[in-house]
Amino acid sequence: MEGMEDLVREFLVEAYEGLDQLDRDFVALEQDPGSKEVLGQIFRTVHTIKGASGFLSLHKLGAVAHVGENLLSLLRDGKQAVTAETTSALLAMADAIRDMLEHVEREQSEGDQDYSPLIAALTRLADDGPSPEPSAAVEEARGPATAAEAAAPAVAAVGAEGGRGSVAENSIRVDVNLLDTLMNLVGELVLARNQILQFTASQEDSGFLGTCQRLNLVTTELQEGVMKTRMQQIGSVWTKFPRVVRDLAIGCGKRVRIEMEGRHTELDKTIIESIKDPLLHAIRNAVDHGIETPAVRRERGKPEEGCISLRAFHEGGQVNIEIADDGGGIDPERVRTKALASGIVSSDRAARMSERELIGLVTMPGFSTAEKVTNVSGRGVGMDVVKTNIEKIGGTIDIHSVLGRGTTIRIKIPLTLAIIPALIVTSGGERFAIPQVNLLELVRLDGSQAQACIEHIHGVPVYRLRGNLLPLAYLDVELGHERRGGRPSDREANIVVLRAEDQQFGLVVESVLDTEEIVVKPLGKQLKGVPAFAGAAIMGDGRVALIIDVVGLAQTASLIAERRQAESGRQGGAPAAAGTRETLLLLAVGARTRVAVRLATVARLEEFPTSAIECTAGHEVVQYRGEIMPLVRLADVLSVPAASGEGSDEGLQVVVVRGSGGRSVGLVVDRILDIVEEDIEVTRHSVHPCIRGAATLQGRVTDLLDVDGILDRELAGFAGHLVPAAAGS
Amino acid sequence: MTKSCQFCTFLLHDLYLGVEVERVQEVLRYQAMTRVPTASSVVEGLINLRGQIVTAIDLRRRLGLPEREPGRQPMNVVVRTEDGIVSLLVDEIGDVLEVEAATFEDPPATLRGRARDLIRGVHKLERRLLLMLDVERTLAFDASGEAAVASGRG
């Protein structure tokens, strides 16, 4: 009896594999209805299942497989054409087989479902051929199929690759647990290797050193090898999607084609497992919400058949997955209304949100824009689950949508979770590991530089990294260490430039040691609430180092949230109404005048030597980033007497501003004072075209510049003059 | 329940505490530790136990007892829990004792402070009292070190 159970188990494993293959084959068949090769493959799979079911006396299963096989043999021999009707019947057969297999797995019987209608349908199709009416549909279906013919050889190639014959000889099945154990052991080995390598620094025996070198190399190769055994092609998850898309599309009365690119991209098995559901969900969303019905698509001048394209590729040690549809896109206004209706955001905040932020709301829990609840989506659990699952494995998700043109979801995930390269830094005498995926660059400033280059805006340290303001956080402050060596700016600074959720920030650390491959170990439950750390690793000397959770740290240091606020202010483009909260850059012009521009319009802060200023048609210009940028001396515009010459000798302080039309102009000012975020009350006292009003900022009266006004006034003649000149050069 | 039970005992300040012997994986001398900044002060640090990273809990702080005298190195009692292994830092290790169920009594109602939540009961031994530590509760605390499981204090 025991032997029998083993046989059943083996049969189940094989039959499930066969069914997966069937799903793929049926979709390939729809693309290329005549393919003998695919039909042969399907026939063989069904035949195998039938044969084994007879042997194991699973009679119902055998009966279903038998009639299916009959129909298939007719199709394979070209005695009947493949029609949508036959395909649907065969897919129903595959589903029935799957049901029965699941029953067998659970309760060792085929279950008591009645499959006679299915059997009858299959028999009728085999006996009479397809009814004449759907055969018209076949012709119609052929249209796109011929278009897809170019892709057909690729499909066939995949089929051949997935075929049992060649693979079975060269591969064996290995228990995943065994692979996990191996992975852990290799992790230990890597640690031991690192420890030995540290010893070799103090050794001189060349024989010993040579052996260590070899150990080092072999360990690295072994590590790579074991990692590879856990790697799976992302295609193994994707195989189910064509079927899902087909079924869904038919269910919604839509026509959807799925295109896949990069199915050979490899990922760690654990990661593959955890992205399966999020991807499926995103695709269902695309079919259900994204792609419009054929009628609507025709109206909008798009091809009736919608297209979902899946793309996977490696980039910078990460795997990128893109799910793009050419459907209706997300309507930010509808998101706004929905978000308000479901109380996700306050009306105040909703009014201020940018388009991108609104689209981001789609990933909030309890959000759905679907007009009606379908059995697919619209239940309010959706993109938030996708987002949480992706973030759980250290990935990020980004939604980009153009109304009427489609939506693209970009997912970035790490290759593997187990062993990662990391930068080792110190703070308060302890070592910390920063995952290299978050790392952009390192900046080192010596004592005097650090003092000069790290500036403070309202007590918040910033550093000008190639003209962009980089907010800084001190690791020892964030970790609550006692700061050593007095004021922060008195000593050298090592700035680790990091990226967290598309924002950059600089982390000032005590020292930067090295990069090292670390084995990530989880922290205990007692430390789950600590946002600054993602895990721990054992270092070469056997001590434990904590792995910094860059996103978590940025949140604790409120770097991310702050930037977001700035962004919403920027996008708001609020008119100069009373009581608006704005982020402003304060500038000094002349001896006493203070002016402010909206930070949102400021592209960069630059300093030009006086010699760089050239002249064209009576306008002062500088060459800036491959363009000729006009300069506007604010002192002249505002008719302010120039300051008493002390600051302006060494160079020009220039604020590069960008107007609504994308035009740039450099405003020459005397000093850059500060950045403030305040509720300002604007008094419209001025009739000057370049000033939109005045307000009291930091207790002093400040003119608010109208950037577009300045651009219009100052560039009126200039732009026309420049265009032919630029074309000539 | 069986009539007698084995306890691994240890000393902590002026308390004589015990943990079921099945829960204890091993007892270690003081290990070099990596501190976890921003975590609760109850977490003393992380130790490397043969490649496994184990959180060490300062039992004195957890129970609200005075700090250990400087220079005195604690011992690690590594206990198994539902969420993996954790090390409890104690002053001194005692014997493994076999105690009778008959000597058990609930903690006195006058027992106050954190100990009220974490001590499950008392075994009246001949010469002294053995307090039974509730390991799961001991390890259930949030970032601030306060008990995550709120329970009525008399």
Coordinates of C-alpha atoms in Angstrom, one line a residue, chain A residues 11-345:
Chain A
F11 CA 2.2 10.9 -10.5
L12 CA 0.8 14.0 -9.0
V13 CA 4.1 15.9 -9.2
E14 CA 4.4 14.9 -12.8
A15 CA 0.8 15.6 -13.7
Y16 CA 0.9 19.1 -12.2
E17 CA 4.0 19.9 -14.2
G18 CA 2.2 18.6 -17.2
L19 CA -0.7 20.9 -16.5
D20 CA 1.5 23.9 -16.2
Q21 CA 2.9 23.0 -19.5
L22 CA -0.6 22.6 -20.9
D23 CA -1.6 26.2 -19.9
R24 CA 1.5 27.5 -21.7
D25 CA 0.9 25.4 -24.7
F26 CA -2.8 26.3 -25.1
V27 CA -1.9 30.0 -25.2
A28 CA 0.9 29.3 -27.7
L29 CA -1.7 27.4 -29.7
E30 CA -4.0 30.4 -29.8
Q31 CA -1.2 32.4 -31.3
D32 CA -0.4 29.8 -33.8
P33 CA -3.5 27.7 -34.3
G34 CA -1.9 25.3 -36.8
S35 CA 1.3 24.4 -34.9
K36 CA 1.7 20.6 -35.1
E37 CA 4.5 20.9 -32.6
V38 CA 2.4 22.5 -29.9
L39 CA -0.5 20.2 -30.6
G40 CA 1.8 17.2 -30.4
Q41 CA 3.1 18.4 -27.1
I42 CA -0.4 18.9 -25.7
F43 CA -1.4 15.5 -26.9
R44 CA 1.6 13.8 -25.3
T45 CA 0.9 15.5 -21.9
V46 CA -2.7 14.5 -21.9
H47 CA -1.8 11.0 -23.1
T48 CA 0.7 10.6 -20.2
I49 CA -1.9 11.7 -17.7
K50 CA -4.5 9.3 -19.2
G51 CA -2.0 6.4 -19.1
A52 CA -1.0 6.9 -15.5
S53 CA -4.7 7.4 -14.4
G54 CA -5.6 4.1 -15.8
F55 CA -2.7 2.4 -14.0
L56 CA -3.7 4.0 -10.7
S57 CA -7.4 3.3 -11.4
L58 CA -8.5 6.9 -11.4
H59 CA -11.3 6.2 -13.8
K60 CA -13.0 9.5 -14.0
L61 CA -9.8 11.3 -14.7
G62 CA -9.0 8.7 -17.3
A63 CA -12.4 9.2 -19.0
V64 CA -11.9 13.0 -19.2
A65 CA -8.4 12.7 -20.5
H66 CA -9.5 10.0 -22.9
V67 CA -12.1 12.1 -24.8
G68 CA -9.7 15.1 -24.7
E69 CA -7.0 12.9 -26.2
N70 CA -9.4 11.8 -29.0
L71 CA -10.1 15.4 -29.9
L72 CA -6.5 16.3 -29.7
S73 CA -5.4 13.5 -32.0
L74 CA -7.9 14.8 -34.7
L75 CA -6.5 18.3 -34.3
R76 CA -2.9 17.1 -34.4
D77 CA -3.4 15.1 -37.5
G78 CA -5.0 18.1 -39.2
K79 CA -8.4 16.4 -39.5
Q80 CA -10.0 19.3 -37.7
A81 CA -9.1 22.9 -37.3
V82 CA -8.4 24.5 -34.0
T83 CA -11.2 26.9 -33.1
A84 CA -11.9 29.1 -30.1
E85 CA -14.6 26.6 -29.2
T86 CA -12.2 23.6 -29.1
T87 CA -9.6 25.6 -27.2
S88 CA -12.2 26.6 -24.6
A89 CA -13.3 23.0 -24.3
L90 CA -9.7 21.8 -24.0
L91 CA -9.0 24.4 -21.3
A92 CA -12.1 23.3 -19.4
M93 CA -10.6 19.8 -19.7
A94 CA -7.3 21.0 -18.2
D95 CA -9.2 22.6 -15.4
A96 CA -11.2 19.5 -14.7
I97 CA -8.0 17.4 -14.6
R98 CA -6.5 19.9 -12.1
D99 CA -9.6 19.7 -9.9
M100 CA -9.4 16.0 -9.8
L101 CA -5.7 16.0 -9.1
E102 CA -6.3 18.3 -6.2
H103 CA -9.0 16.0 -4.9
V104 CA -6.6 13.1 -5.2
E105 CA -4.0 14.9 -3.3
R106 CA -6.3 15.8 -0.5
E107 CA -8.5 12.8 -0.1
Q108 CA -7.1 10.1 -2.3
S109 CA -10.2 10.1 -4.5
E110 CA -11.2 12.0 -7.6
G111 CA -14.2 13.7 -5.9
D112 CA -17.8 13.4 -6.9
Q113 CA -18.1 16.2 -9.3
D114 CA -20.0 15.3 -12.5
Y115 CA -17.9 15.8 -15.6
S116 CA -20.3 14.1 -18.0
P117 CA -21.3 17.5 -19.7
L118 CA -17.7 18.2 -20.4
I119 CA -17.1 14.7 -21.7
A120 CA -20.2 15.0 -23.9
A121 CA -19.0 18.4 -25.2
L122 CA -15.6 17.0 -26.0
T123 CA -17.0 13.9 -27.7
R124 CA -19.4 16.1 -29.8
L125 CA -16.5 18.2 -30.9
A126 CA -14.5 15.2 -31.8
D127 CA -17.4 13.5 -33.7
D128 CA -19.1 16.5 -35.4
G129 CA -16.3 19.0 -35.7
P130 CA -16.9 22.5 -34.5
S131 CA -20.3 24.1 -35.1
P132 CA -20.2 26.3 -38.2
E133 CA -20.9 29.5 -36.4
P134 CA -17.8 29.8 -34.2
S135 CA -15.7 28.8 -37.2
A136 CA -16.2 32.4 -38.4
A137 CA -14.7 33.5 -35.2
V138 CA -11.7 31.4 -36.1
E139 CA -11.1 33.3 -39.2
E140 CA -11.3 36.5 -37.2
A141 CA -8.9 35.2 -34.7
R142 CA -6.5 34.3 -37.4
G143 CA -6.0 38.0 -38.2
P144 CA -4.0 38.9 -35.1
A145 CA -2.4 35.5 -35.2
T146 CA -0.7 36.1 -38.5
A147 CA 0.5 39.4 -37.1
A148 CA 1.9 37.5 -34.2
E149 CA 3.5 35.0 -36.5
A150 CA 6.9 36.6 -36.2
A151 CA 6.8 35.9 -32.5
A152 CA 5.7 32.3 -33.1
P153 CA 9.1 30.8 -33.6
A154 CA 10.1 32.2 -30.2
V155 CA 7.1 30.6 -28.6
A156 CA 8.0 27.3 -30.2
A157 CA 11.5 27.6 -29.0
V158 CA 10.3 28.1 -25.4
G159 CA 8.1 25.1 -25.8
A160 CA 11.0 23.0 -26.9
E161 CA 13.2 24.2 -24.1
G162 CA 10.5 23.5 -21.5
G163 CA 10.1 20.0 -23.0
R164 CA 10.7 17.1 -20.8
G165 CA 13.1 15.2 -23.0
S166 CA 16.2 17.2 -22.8
V167 CA 15.8 18.6 -19.3
A168 CA 15.1 15.3 -17.5
E169 CA 18.5 13.9 -18.5
N170 CA 20.5 16.8 -17.2
S171 CA 18.7 17.8 -14.0
I172 CA 17.6 16.3 -10.7
R173 CA 15.1 17.4 -8.3
V174 CA 16.5 18.8 -5.0
D175 CA 14.6 19.6 -1.9
V176 CA 14.5 23.3 -1.3
N177 CA 15.2 22.8 2.4
L178 CA 18.5 21.2 1.4
L179 CA 19.4 24.2 -0.7
D180 CA 18.5 26.5 2.2
T181 CA 20.8 24.5 4.5
L182 CA 23.6 24.7 1.9
M183 CA 23.0 28.4 1.6
N184 CA 23.4 28.8 5.4
L185 CA 26.5 26.7 5.4
V186 CA 28.0 28.7 2.6
G187 CA 27.2 31.8 4.6
E188 CA 29.2 30.4 7.5
L189 CA 32.0 29.5 5.2
V190 CA 32.1 33.0 3.9
L191 CA 32.4 34.3 7.4
A192 CA 35.2 31.9 8.3
R193 CA 37.0 32.9 5.1
N194 CA 36.7 36.5 6.1
Q195 CA 38.1 35.7 9.5
I196 CA 41.0 33.8 8.0
L197 CA 41.8 36.6 5.6
Q198 CA 42.0 39.0 8.5
F199 CA 44.7 36.7 10.1
T200 CA 46.7 36.6 6.9
A201 CA 47.4 40.3 7.2
S202 CA 49.8 39.5 10.0
Q203 CA 51.3 36.3 8.4
E204 CA 54.3 36.0 6.2
D205 CA 54.5 32.3 5.4
S206 CA 54.0 32.3 1.6
G207 CA 52.7 28.8 1.5
F208 CA 50.0 29.7 4.0
L209 CA 49.2 32.9 2.2
G210 CA 48.8 31.0 -1.1
T211 CA 46.5 28.5 0.5
C212 CA 44.4 31.3 1.9
Q213 CA 44.2 32.9 -1.5
R214 CA 43.0 29.6 -3.0
L215 CA 40.5 29.2 -0.1
N216 CA 39.3 32.7 -0.9
L217 CA 38.7 32.0 -4.5
V218 CA 37.1 28.7 -4.0
T219 CA 34.8 30.1 -1.4
T220 CA 33.7 32.9 -3.7
E221 CA 33.0 30.4 -6.5
L222 CA 31.2 28.1 -4.2
Q223 CA 29.1 30.9 -2.9
E224 CA 28.2 31.9 -6.5
G225 CA 27.4 28.3 -7.4
V226 CA 25.1 27.8 -4.4
M227 CA 23.4 31.1 -5.1
K228 CA 22.9 29.9 -8.7
T229 CA 21.2 26.8 -7.6
R230 CA 18.6 28.9 -5.9
M231 CA 18.2 31.1 -8.8
Q232 CA 15.1 30.7 -10.9
Q233 CA 14.1 32.4 -14.1
I234 CA 11.3 34.9 -13.6
G235 CA 9.6 33.1 -16.6
S236 CA 8.6 30.3 -14.2
V237 CA 6.2 32.8 -12.6
W238 CA 5.2 34.4 -15.8
T239 CA 4.0 31.2 -17.5
K240 CA 0.7 31.4 -15.8
F241 CA 0.0 34.9 -16.8
P242 CA -1.0 34.4 -20.4
R243 CA -3.7 32.1 -19.3
V244 CA -4.8 34.5 -16.5
V245 CA -4.9 37.4 -18.9
R246 CA -6.8 35.4 -21.5
D247 CA -9.5 34.2 -19.0
L248 CA -9.8 37.6 -17.4
A249 CA -10.1 39.4 -20.7
I250 CA -12.8 37.1 -21.9
G251 CA -14.6 37.5 -18.6
C252 CA -14.5 41.3 -18.9
G253 CA -15.4 41.3 -22.6
K254 CA -12.0 42.8 -23.6
R255 CA -9.3 41.8 -25.9
V256 CA -5.9 41.7 -24.3
R257 CA -2.6 40.5 -25.5
I258 CA 0.4 40.0 -23.2
E259 CA 4.0 40.5 -24.3
M260 CA 6.9 39.3 -22.2
E261 CA 10.5 40.3 -22.4
G262 CA 13.4 39.1 -20.3
R263 CA 11.8 35.9 -19.1
H264 CA 15.3 34.5 -18.5
T265 CA 16.1 37.1 -15.8
E266 CA 17.1 35.2 -12.7
L267 CA 16.1 35.8 -9.2
D268 CA 16.5 34.0 -5.9
K269 CA 13.8 31.4 -5.3
T270 CA 12.6 33.0 -2.1
I271 CA 12.1 36.3 -3.9
I272 CA 10.4 34.6 -6.8
E273 CA 7.9 33.1 -4.4
S274 CA 7.1 36.5 -2.8
I275 CA 6.7 38.4 -6.0
K276 CA 4.3 35.9 -7.6
D277 CA 1.2 37.2 -6.0
P278 CA 2.0 40.9 -6.3
L279 CA 2.7 40.5 -10.0
L280 CA -0.4 38.6 -10.6
H281 CA -2.4 41.2 -8.8
A282 CA -0.8 44.0 -10.8
I283 CA -1.7 42.2 -14.0
R284 CA -5.2 41.5 -13.0
N285 CA -5.5 45.2 -12.2
A286 CA -4.2 46.1 -15.6
V287 CA -6.7 43.9 -17.4
D288 CA -9.6 44.9 -15.3
H289 CA -9.0 48.6 -14.7
G290 CA -6.4 49.5 -17.2
I291 CA -7.4 48.2 -20.6
E292 CA -10.6 49.6 -22.0
T293 CA -13.3 47.6 -23.8
P294 CA -12.8 47.2 -27.5
A295 CA -15.6 49.8 -28.2
V296 CA -14.0 52.4 -26.1
R297 CA -10.6 51.7 -27.5
R298 CA -11.9 52.2 -31.0
E299 CA -13.4 55.5 -30.0
R300 CA -10.1 56.6 -28.6
G301 CA -8.3 55.6 -31.8
K302 CA -6.4 52.7 -30.3
P303 CA -6.2 49.2 -31.6
E304 CA -9.1 47.1 -30.2
E305 CA -6.7 44.6 -28.7
G306 CA -5.1 46.0 -25.6
C307 CA -1.5 45.1 -24.7
I308 CA 0.1 44.4 -21.4
S309 CA 3.8 44.2 -21.6
L310 CA 6.0 42.6 -18.9
R311 CA 9.6 43.4 -18.9
A312 CA 12.3 42.2 -16.5
F313 CA 16.0 43.1 -16.5
H314 CA 18.9 43.4 -14.2
E315 CA 20.2 46.8 -13.4
G316 CA 22.7 47.8 -10.7
G317 CA 22.5 44.6 -8.7
Q318 CA 18.7 44.8 -8.7
V319 CA 16.0 43.3 -10.8
N320 CA 13.6 45.6 -12.4
I321 CA 10.2 44.5 -13.4
E322 CA 7.9 46.7 -15.5
I323 CA 4.2 46.0 -16.0
A324 CA 2.9 48.4 -18.7
D325 CA -0.5 48.6 -20.2
D326 CA -1.8 50.8 -23.0
G327 CA -5.1 51.3 -21.3
G328 CA -6.9 54.3 -19.9
G329 CA -4.4 55.3 -17.3
I330 CA -5.2 56.6 -13.8
D331 CA -7.2 59.8 -13.6
P332 CA -5.7 61.9 -10.8
E333 CA -8.9 63.8 -10.4
R334 CA -10.9 60.6 -9.9
V335 CA -8.3 59.4 -7.4
R336 CA -8.7 62.7 -5.6
T337 CA -12.5 62.4 -5.4
K338 CA -12.3 58.7 -4.4
A339 CA -9.6 59.4 -1.8
L340 CA -11.8 62.2 -0.3
A341 CA -14.9 60.0 -0.4
S342 CA -13.2 57.2 1.4
G343 CA -11.6 59.5 3.9
I344 CA -8.0 58.6 3.1
V345 CA -6.9 62.2 2.9

